[in-house]
Coordinates of C-alpha atoms in Angstrom, one line a residue:
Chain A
X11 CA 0.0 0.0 0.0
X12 CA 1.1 3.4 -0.6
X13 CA 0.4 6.5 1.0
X14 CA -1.8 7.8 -1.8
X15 CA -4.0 4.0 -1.5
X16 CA -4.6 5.4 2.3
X17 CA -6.5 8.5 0.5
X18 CA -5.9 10.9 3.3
X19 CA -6.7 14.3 2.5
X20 CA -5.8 17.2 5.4
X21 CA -8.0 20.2 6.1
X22 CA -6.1 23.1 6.4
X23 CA -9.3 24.7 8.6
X24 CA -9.3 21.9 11.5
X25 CA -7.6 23.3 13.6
X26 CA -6.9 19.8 15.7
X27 CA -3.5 18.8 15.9
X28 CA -2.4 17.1 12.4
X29 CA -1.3 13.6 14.6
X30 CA -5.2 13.6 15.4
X31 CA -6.2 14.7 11.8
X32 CA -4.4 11.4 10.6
X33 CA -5.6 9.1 13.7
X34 CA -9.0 9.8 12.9
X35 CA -9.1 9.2 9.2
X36 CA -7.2 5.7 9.8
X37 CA -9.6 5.1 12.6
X38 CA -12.4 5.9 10.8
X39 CA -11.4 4.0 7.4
X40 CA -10.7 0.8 9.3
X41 CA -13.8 1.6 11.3
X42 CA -15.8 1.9 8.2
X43 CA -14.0 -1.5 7.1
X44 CA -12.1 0.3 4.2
X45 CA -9.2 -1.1 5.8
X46 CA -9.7 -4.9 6.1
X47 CA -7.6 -6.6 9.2
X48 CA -4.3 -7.7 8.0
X49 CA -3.7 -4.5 5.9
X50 CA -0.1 -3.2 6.0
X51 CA 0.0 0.4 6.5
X52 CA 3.0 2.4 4.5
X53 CA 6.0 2.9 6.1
X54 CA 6.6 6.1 8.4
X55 CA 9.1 7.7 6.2
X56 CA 6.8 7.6 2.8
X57 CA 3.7 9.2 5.3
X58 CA 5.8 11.8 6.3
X59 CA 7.0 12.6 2.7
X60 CA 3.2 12.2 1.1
X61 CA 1.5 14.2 3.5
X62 CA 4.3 17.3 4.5
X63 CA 4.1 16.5 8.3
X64 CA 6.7 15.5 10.8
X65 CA 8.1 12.6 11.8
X66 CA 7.1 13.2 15.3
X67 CA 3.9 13.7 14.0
X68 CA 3.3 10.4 12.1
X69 CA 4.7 8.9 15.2
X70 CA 2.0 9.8 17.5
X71 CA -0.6 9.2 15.0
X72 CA 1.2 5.6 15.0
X73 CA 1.3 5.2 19.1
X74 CA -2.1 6.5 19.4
X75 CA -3.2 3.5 17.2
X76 CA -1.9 0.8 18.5
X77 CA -2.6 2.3 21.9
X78 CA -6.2 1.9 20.9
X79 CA -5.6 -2.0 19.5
X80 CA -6.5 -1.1 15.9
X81 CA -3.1 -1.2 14.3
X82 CA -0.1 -3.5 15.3
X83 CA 3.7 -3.4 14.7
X84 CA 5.1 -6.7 13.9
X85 CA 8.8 -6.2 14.6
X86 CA 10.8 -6.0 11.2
X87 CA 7.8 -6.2 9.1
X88 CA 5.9 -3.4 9.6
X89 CA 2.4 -1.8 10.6
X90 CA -0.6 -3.2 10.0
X91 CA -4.5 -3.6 10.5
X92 CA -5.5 -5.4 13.6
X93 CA -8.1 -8.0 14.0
X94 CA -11.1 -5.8 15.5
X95 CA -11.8 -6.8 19.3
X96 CA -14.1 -9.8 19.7
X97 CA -17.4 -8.4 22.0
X98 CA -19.2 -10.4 24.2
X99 CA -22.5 -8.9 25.9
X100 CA -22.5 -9.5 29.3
X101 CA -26.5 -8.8 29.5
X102 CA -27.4 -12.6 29.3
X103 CA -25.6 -15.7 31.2
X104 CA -23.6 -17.1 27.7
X105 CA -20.7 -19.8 27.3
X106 CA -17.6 -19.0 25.4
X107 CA -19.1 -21.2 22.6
X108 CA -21.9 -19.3 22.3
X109 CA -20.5 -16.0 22.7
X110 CA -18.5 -17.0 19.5
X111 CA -21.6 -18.3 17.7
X112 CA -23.2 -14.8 18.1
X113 CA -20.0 -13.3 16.0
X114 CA -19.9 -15.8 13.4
X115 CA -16.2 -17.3 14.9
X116 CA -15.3 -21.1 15.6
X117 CA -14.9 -22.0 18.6
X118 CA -12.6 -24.6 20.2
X119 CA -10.8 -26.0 23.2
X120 CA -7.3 -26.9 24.0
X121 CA -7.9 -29.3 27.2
X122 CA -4.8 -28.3 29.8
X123 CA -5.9 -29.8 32.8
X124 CA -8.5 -32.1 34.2
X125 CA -8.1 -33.5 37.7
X126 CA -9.7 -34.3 41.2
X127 CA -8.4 -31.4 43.7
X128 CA -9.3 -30.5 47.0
X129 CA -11.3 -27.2 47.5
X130 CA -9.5 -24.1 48.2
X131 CA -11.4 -22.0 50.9
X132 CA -12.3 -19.9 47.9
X133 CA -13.2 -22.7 45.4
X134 CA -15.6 -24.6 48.7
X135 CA -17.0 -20.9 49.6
X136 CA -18.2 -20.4 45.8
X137 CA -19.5 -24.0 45.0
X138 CA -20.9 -24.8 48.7
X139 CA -19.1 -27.6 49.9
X140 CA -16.3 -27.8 52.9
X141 CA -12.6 -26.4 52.3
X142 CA -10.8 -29.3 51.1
X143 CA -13.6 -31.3 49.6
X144 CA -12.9 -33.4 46.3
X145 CA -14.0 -31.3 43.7
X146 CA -13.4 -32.0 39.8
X147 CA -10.7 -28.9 38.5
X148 CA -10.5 -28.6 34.0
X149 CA -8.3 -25.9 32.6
X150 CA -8.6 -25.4 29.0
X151 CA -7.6 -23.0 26.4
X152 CA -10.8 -21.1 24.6
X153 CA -9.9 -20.5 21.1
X154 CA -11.6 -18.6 17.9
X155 CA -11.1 -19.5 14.5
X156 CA -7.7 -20.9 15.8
X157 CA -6.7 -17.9 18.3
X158 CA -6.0 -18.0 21.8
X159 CA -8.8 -15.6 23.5
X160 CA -9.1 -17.1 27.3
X161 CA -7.3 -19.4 29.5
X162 CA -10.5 -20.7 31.3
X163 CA -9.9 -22.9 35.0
X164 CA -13.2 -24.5 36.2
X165 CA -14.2 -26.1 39.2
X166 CA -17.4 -28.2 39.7
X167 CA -18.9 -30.1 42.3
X168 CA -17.6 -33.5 42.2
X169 CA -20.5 -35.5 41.5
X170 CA -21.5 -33.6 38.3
X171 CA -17.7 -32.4 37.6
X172 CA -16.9 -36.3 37.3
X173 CA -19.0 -37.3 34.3
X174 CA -18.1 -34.2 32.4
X175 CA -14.0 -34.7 32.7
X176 CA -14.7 -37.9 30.6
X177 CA -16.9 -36.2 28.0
X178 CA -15.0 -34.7 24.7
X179 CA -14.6 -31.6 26.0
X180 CA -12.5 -30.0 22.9
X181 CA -15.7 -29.7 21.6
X182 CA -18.1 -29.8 24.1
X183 CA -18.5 -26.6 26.4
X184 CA -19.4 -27.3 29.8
X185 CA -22.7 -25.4 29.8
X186 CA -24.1 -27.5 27.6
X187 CA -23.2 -30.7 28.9
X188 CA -24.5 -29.4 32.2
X189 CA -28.0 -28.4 30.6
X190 CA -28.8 -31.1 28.0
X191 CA -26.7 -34.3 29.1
X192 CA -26.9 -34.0 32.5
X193 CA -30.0 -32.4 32.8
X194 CA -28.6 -29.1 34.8
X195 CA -30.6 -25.8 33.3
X196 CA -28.4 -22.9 34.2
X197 CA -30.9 -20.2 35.7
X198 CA -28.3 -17.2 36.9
X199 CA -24.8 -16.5 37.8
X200 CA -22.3 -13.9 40.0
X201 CA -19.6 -12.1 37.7
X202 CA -16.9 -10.6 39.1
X203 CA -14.7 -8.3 37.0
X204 CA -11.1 -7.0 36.8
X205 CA -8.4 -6.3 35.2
X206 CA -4.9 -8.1 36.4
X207 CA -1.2 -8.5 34.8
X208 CA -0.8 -11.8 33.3
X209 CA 1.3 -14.5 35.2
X210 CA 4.2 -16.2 33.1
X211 CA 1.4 -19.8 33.0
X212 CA -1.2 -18.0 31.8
X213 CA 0.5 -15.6 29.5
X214 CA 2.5 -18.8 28.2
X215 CA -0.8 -20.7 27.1
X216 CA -2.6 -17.2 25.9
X217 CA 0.5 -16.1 23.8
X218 CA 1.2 -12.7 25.4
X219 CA 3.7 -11.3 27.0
X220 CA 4.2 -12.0 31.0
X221 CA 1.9 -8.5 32.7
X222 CA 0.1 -8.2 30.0
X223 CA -3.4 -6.7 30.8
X224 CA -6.0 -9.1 30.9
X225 CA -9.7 -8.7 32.0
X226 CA -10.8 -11.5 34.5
X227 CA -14.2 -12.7 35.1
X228 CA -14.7 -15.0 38.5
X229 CA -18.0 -16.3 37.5
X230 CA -20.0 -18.8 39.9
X231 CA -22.9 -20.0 37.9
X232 CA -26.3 -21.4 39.9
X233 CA -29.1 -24.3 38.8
X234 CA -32.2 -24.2 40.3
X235 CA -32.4 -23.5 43.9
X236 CA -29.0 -21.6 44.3
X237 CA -27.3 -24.4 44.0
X238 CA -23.9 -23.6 42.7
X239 CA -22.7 -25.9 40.0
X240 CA -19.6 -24.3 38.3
X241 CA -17.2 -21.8 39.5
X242 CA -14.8 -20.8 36.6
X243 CA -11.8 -17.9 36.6
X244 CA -11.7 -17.1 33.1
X245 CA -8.8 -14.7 31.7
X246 CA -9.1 -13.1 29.0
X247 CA -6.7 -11.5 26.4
X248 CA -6.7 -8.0 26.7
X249 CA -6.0 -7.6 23.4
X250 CA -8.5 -9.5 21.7
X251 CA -11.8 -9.1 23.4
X252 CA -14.0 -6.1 24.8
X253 CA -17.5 -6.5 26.9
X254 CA -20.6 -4.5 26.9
X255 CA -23.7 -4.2 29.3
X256 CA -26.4 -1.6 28.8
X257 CA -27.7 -1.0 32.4
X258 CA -30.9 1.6 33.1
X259 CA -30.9 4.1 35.1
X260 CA -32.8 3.5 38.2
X261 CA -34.4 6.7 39.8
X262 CA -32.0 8.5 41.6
X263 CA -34.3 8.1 45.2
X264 CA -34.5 4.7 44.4
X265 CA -30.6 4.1 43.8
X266 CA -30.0 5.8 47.1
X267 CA -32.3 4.2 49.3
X268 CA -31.0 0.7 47.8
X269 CA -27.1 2.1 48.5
X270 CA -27.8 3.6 52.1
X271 CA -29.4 -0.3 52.6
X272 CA -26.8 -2.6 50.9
X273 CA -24.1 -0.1 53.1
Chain B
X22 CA 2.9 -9.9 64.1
X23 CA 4.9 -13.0 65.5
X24 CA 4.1 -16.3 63.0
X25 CA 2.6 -17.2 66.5
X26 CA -0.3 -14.3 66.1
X27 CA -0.6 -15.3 62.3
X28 CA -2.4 -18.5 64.2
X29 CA -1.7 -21.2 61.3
X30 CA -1.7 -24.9 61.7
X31 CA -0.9 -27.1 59.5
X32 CA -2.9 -30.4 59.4
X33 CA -0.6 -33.2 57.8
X34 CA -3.8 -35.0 56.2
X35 CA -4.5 -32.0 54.2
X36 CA -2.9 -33.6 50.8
X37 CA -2.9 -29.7 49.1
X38 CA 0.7 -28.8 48.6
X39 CA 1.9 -26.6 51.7
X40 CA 2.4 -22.9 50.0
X41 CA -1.6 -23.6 49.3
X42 CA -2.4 -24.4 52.6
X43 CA -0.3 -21.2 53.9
X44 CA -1.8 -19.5 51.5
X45 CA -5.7 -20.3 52.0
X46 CA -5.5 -20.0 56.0
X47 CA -3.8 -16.4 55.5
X48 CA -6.6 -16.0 52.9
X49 CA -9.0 -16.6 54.8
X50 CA -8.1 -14.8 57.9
X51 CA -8.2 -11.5 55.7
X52 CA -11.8 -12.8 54.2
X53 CA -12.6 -13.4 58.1
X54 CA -11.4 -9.6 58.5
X55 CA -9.4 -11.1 61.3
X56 CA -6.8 -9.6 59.7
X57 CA -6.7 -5.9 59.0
X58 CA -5.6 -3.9 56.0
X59 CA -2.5 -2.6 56.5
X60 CA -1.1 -5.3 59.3
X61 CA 2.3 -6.5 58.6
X62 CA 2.7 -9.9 58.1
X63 CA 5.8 -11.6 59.5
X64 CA 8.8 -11.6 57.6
X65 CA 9.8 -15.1 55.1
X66 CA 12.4 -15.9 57.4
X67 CA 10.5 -16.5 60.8
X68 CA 7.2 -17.8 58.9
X69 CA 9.9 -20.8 57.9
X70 CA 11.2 -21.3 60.8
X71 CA 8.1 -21.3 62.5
X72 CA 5.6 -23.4 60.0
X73 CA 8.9 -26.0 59.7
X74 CA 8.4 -25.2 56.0
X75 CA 11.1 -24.7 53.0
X76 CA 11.7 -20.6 52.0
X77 CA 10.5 -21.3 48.5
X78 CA 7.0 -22.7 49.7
X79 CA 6.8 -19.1 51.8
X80 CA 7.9 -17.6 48.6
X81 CA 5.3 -19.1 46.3
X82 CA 2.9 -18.4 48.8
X83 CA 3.5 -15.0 49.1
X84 CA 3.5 -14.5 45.2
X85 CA -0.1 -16.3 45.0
X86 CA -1.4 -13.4 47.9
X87 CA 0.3 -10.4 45.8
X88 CA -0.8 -12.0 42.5
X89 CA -4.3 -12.1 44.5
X90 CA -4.4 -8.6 45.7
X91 CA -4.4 -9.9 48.9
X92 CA -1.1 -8.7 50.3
X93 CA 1.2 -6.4 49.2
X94 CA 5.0 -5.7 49.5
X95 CA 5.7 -2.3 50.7
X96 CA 9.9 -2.2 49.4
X97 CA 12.3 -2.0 52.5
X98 CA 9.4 -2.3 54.4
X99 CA 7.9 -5.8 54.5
X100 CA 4.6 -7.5 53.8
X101 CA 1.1 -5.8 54.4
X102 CA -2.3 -7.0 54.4
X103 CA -3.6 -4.8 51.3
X104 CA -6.9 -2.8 51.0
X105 CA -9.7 -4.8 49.9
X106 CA -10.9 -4.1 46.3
X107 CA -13.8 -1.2 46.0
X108 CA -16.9 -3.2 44.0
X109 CA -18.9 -1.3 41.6
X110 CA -22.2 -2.8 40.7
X111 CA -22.7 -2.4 36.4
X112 CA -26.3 -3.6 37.3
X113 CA -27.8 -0.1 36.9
X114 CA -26.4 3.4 35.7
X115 CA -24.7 4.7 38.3
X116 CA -21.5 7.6 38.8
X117 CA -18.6 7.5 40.7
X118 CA -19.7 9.4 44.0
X119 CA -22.8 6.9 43.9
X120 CA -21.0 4.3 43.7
X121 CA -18.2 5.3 46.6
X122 CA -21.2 6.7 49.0
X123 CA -23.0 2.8 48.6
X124 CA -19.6 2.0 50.0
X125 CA -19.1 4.2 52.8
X126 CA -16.2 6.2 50.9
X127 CA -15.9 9.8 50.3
X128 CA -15.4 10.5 46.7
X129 CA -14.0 13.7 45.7
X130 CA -12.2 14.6 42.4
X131 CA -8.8 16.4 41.2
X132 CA -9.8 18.4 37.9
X133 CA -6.5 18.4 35.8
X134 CA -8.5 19.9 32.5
X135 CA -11.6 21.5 31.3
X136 CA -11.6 23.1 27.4
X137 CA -13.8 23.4 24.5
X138 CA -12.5 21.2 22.1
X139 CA -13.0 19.5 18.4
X140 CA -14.8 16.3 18.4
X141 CA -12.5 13.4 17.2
X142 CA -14.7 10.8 14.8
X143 CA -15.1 9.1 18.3
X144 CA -16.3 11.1 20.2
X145 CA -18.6 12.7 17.4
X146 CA -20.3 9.4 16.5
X147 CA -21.0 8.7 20.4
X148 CA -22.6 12.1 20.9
X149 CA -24.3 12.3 17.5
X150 CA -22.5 15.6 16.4
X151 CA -20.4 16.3 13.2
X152 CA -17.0 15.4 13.8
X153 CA -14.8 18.6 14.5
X154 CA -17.6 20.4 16.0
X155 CA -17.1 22.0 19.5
X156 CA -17.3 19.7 22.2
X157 CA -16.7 19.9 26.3
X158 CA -13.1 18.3 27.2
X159 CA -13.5 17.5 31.3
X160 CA -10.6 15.1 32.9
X161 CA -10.6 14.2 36.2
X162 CA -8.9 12.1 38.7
X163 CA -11.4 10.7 41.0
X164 CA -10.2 9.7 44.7
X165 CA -12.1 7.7 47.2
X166 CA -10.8 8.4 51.0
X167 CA -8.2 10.6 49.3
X168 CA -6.6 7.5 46.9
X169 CA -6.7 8.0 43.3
X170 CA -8.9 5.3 41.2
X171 CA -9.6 6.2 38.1
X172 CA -9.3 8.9 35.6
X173 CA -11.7 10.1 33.7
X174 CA -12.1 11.7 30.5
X175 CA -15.4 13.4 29.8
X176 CA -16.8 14.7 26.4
X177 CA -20.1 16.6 26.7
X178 CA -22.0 18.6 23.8
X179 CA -21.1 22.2 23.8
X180 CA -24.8 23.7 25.0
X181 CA -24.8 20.9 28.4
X182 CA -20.7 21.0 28.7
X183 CA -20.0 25.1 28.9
X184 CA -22.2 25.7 32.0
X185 CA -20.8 22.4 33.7
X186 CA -17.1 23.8 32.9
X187 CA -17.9 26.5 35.3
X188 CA -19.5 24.7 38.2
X189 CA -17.2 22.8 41.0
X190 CA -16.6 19.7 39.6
X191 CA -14.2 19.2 42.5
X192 CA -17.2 18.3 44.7
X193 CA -20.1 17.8 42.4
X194 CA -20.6 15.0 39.8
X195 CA -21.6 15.5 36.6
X196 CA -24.4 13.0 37.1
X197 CA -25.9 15.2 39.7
X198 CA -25.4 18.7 37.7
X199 CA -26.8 17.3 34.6
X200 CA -30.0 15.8 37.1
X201 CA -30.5 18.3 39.1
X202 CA -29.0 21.1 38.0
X203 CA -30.0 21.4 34.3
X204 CA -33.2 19.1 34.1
X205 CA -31.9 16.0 32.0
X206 CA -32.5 12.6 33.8
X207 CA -30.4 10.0 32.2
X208 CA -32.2 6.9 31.1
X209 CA -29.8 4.6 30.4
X210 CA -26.3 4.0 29.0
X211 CA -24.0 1.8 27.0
X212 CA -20.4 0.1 28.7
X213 CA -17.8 -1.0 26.9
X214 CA -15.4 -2.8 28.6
X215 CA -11.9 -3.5 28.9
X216 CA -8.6 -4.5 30.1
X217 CA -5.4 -2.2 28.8
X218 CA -1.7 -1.5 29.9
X219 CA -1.7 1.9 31.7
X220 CA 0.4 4.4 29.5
X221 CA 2.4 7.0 31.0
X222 CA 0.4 10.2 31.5
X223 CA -2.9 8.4 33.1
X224 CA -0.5 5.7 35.5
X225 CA 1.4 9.4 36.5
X226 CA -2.0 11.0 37.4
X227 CA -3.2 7.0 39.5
X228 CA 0.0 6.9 41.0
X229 CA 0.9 3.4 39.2
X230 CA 3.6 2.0 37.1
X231 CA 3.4 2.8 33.4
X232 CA 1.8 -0.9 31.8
X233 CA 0.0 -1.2 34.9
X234 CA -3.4 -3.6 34.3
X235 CA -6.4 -1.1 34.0
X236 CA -10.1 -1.5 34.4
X237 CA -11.3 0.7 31.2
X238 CA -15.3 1.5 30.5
X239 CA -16.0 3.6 27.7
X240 CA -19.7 4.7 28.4
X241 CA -22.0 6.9 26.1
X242 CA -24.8 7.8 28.9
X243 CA -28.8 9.0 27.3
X244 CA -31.5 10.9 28.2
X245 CA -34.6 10.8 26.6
X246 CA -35.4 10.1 23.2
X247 CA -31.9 8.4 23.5
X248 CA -30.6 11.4 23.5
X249 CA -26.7 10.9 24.1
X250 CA -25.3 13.7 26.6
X251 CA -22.4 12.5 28.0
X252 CA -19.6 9.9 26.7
X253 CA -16.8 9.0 29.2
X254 CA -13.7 7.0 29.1
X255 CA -13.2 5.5 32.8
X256 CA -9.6 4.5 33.6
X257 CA -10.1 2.5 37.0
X258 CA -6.4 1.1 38.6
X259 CA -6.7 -2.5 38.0
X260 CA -5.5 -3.4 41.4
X261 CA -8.5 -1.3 43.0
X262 CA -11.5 -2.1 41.5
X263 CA -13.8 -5.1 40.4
X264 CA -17.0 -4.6 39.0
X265 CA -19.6 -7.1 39.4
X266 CA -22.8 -8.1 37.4
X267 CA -25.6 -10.8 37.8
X268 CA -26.8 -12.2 34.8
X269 CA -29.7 -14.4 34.7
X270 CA -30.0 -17.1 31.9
X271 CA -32.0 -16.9 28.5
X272 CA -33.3 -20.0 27.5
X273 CA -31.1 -21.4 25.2
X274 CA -33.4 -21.5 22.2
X275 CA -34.3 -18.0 22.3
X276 CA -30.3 -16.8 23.3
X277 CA -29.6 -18.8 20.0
X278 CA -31.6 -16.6 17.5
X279 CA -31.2 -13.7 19.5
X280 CA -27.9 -14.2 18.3
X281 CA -28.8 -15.1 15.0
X282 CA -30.6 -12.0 14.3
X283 CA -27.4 -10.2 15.6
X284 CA -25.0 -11.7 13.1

């Protein structure tokens, strides 16, 4: 690609600064999905030249992009398109599977782990049964179309969890063993968000970097009754995925009275 | 803090490997609130001596309560018991000062800029105005009992934004000026969420290391006639904050073509 396929024209009346006069129309070609993923961008030096602006100039425009995961350097090779973030809504209870489904992307499982443990105070707080009870522990890689998105570590109860660590689990997500083989319909769950560095393990089977930023979700989902039936950590890449919730308003009395109570 | 006050016994059925059964009884002695943020632990040295345990299981198990948020070590200091995590509820629309007051914390904010600026693509497309068109530019740091949390960067449409420019957004949310002050409720809003490395001017203004994990929500809040009137990026320190949600579960033929209309 050269700098004149980009088709960047610059207004001399905006009167933004010219690194955010580029940004924007990159942003807003790739945004438009003129720029198709994958897309090398033309090198610094030719921008600079095609355009009349500074080097430092075209360098921001650069950092500002990658800062905001839609280009990517690969080192020696150049600048180019990245894959738009996968989004999952977290509005309804979904499995990775079906969060993928919903985006048009395969999804699969790279089976890491699958053992008997003892419970953890955490792990026997979140699934209801005594600190050092036998309960059934799978880690798996989630992938889409062949990528690594999360690195997912599920506990269940043991008498449920048992079954399921012999079932074909590369293919099978665990939310639908739960609700059509073993007759478990999901009704709610607890999600617990944040956002943590990745340690070496994780980053290893994720392919990032060790501390890169990845967004966690502790989720305990329930069966009828409350009853707790799978407690999962699931860490995401960063990089690859964003979430979105559209929560109401609630009347601001309302909201305050519920605070002052929950305090 | 002797080992003797950190009261732990080990029990040699427990079959979990030792740092794990440090680590869940000092675990759950902070859960308990037995043991207070801020309380040194003892140093690595005595904790071996006095558990009859090697240095690298105290090691490991000191790594697993930093890597938990649980602990944290102060450098030349020692070990400390760290401050639990705030929790935001995403299960209505609710601001920063809301949110601190349901937790018994005083919010207050640091304003470190307010100008009339041109709308970037973004920012247009989430308020609904031509891009380059006059917009409000607020950022503020937002404390809770004095610590910095997250810095936000506000973008309000010029006729709302110019009067709020001028009122004392040190103590007053914008939430609350835009309810109460200048008659527009907000109905409802739109979060998209995150997980990104902190770069060097926002980790500065949180008082964390540059690549530091951060909580991001990008949030485009409406009043009637989903009117947008305010769009915010929200950068919440990672090792502060987790956010928490409770979805219930669709059943699974109607969350399948819900998604299919989607696609």
């Amino acid at each position: 690609m050269t700098p004149h396929d980009l088709a960047i024209a610059l207004d001399p009346a905006d009167r933004r600064p010219l690194y955010a006069q580029v940004e924007d129309a990159v942003a807003g070609r790739i945004a438009r999905g003129e720029l198709a993923a994958g897309t090398q961008l033309p090198p610094e030096g030719q921008l600079t030249e095609a355009l009349g602006v500074s080097r430092t100039t075209i360098r921001q425009t650069f950092q500002n992009l990658v800062r905001r995961g839609l280009v990517e350097i690969r080192r020696g090779t150049g600048t180019f398109v990245a894959a738009p973030k996968i989004t999952h809504e977290l509005t309804a209870l979904s499995g990775f599977v079906e969060d993928m489904e919903a985006q048009g992307k395969t999804a699969t499982a790279r089976v890491v782990g699958r053992a008997i443990v003892a419970a953890s105070a955490r792990v026997a707080r979140q699934l209801g049964v005594r600190t050092g009870a036998r309960v059934v522990r799978i880690q798996r890689v989630r992938l889409a179309d062949g990528e690594p998105i999360s690195f997912d570590d599920t506990y269940l109860p043991r008498e449920l969890g048992e079954p399921i660590m012999a079932d074909a689990l590369e293919t099978r997500p665990i939310f639908e063993l739960l609700e059509q083989k073993y007759a478990t319909p999901l009704v709610e769950a607890e999600y617990r968000m944040e956002a943590v560095a990745a340690e070496a393990e994780i980053a290893r089977a994720l392919g990032v970097l060790a501390g890169a930023a990845l967004f966690v979700i502790e989720r305990t989902s329930y069966a009828a009754g409350h009853r707790a039936v799978d407690y999962e950590k699931l860490y995401y890449r960063g990089d690859r995925v964003r979430f979105t919730t559209r929560p109401a308003r609630q009347p601001v009395g309302i909201a305050a009275s519920t605070s002052r109570k929950r305090r």
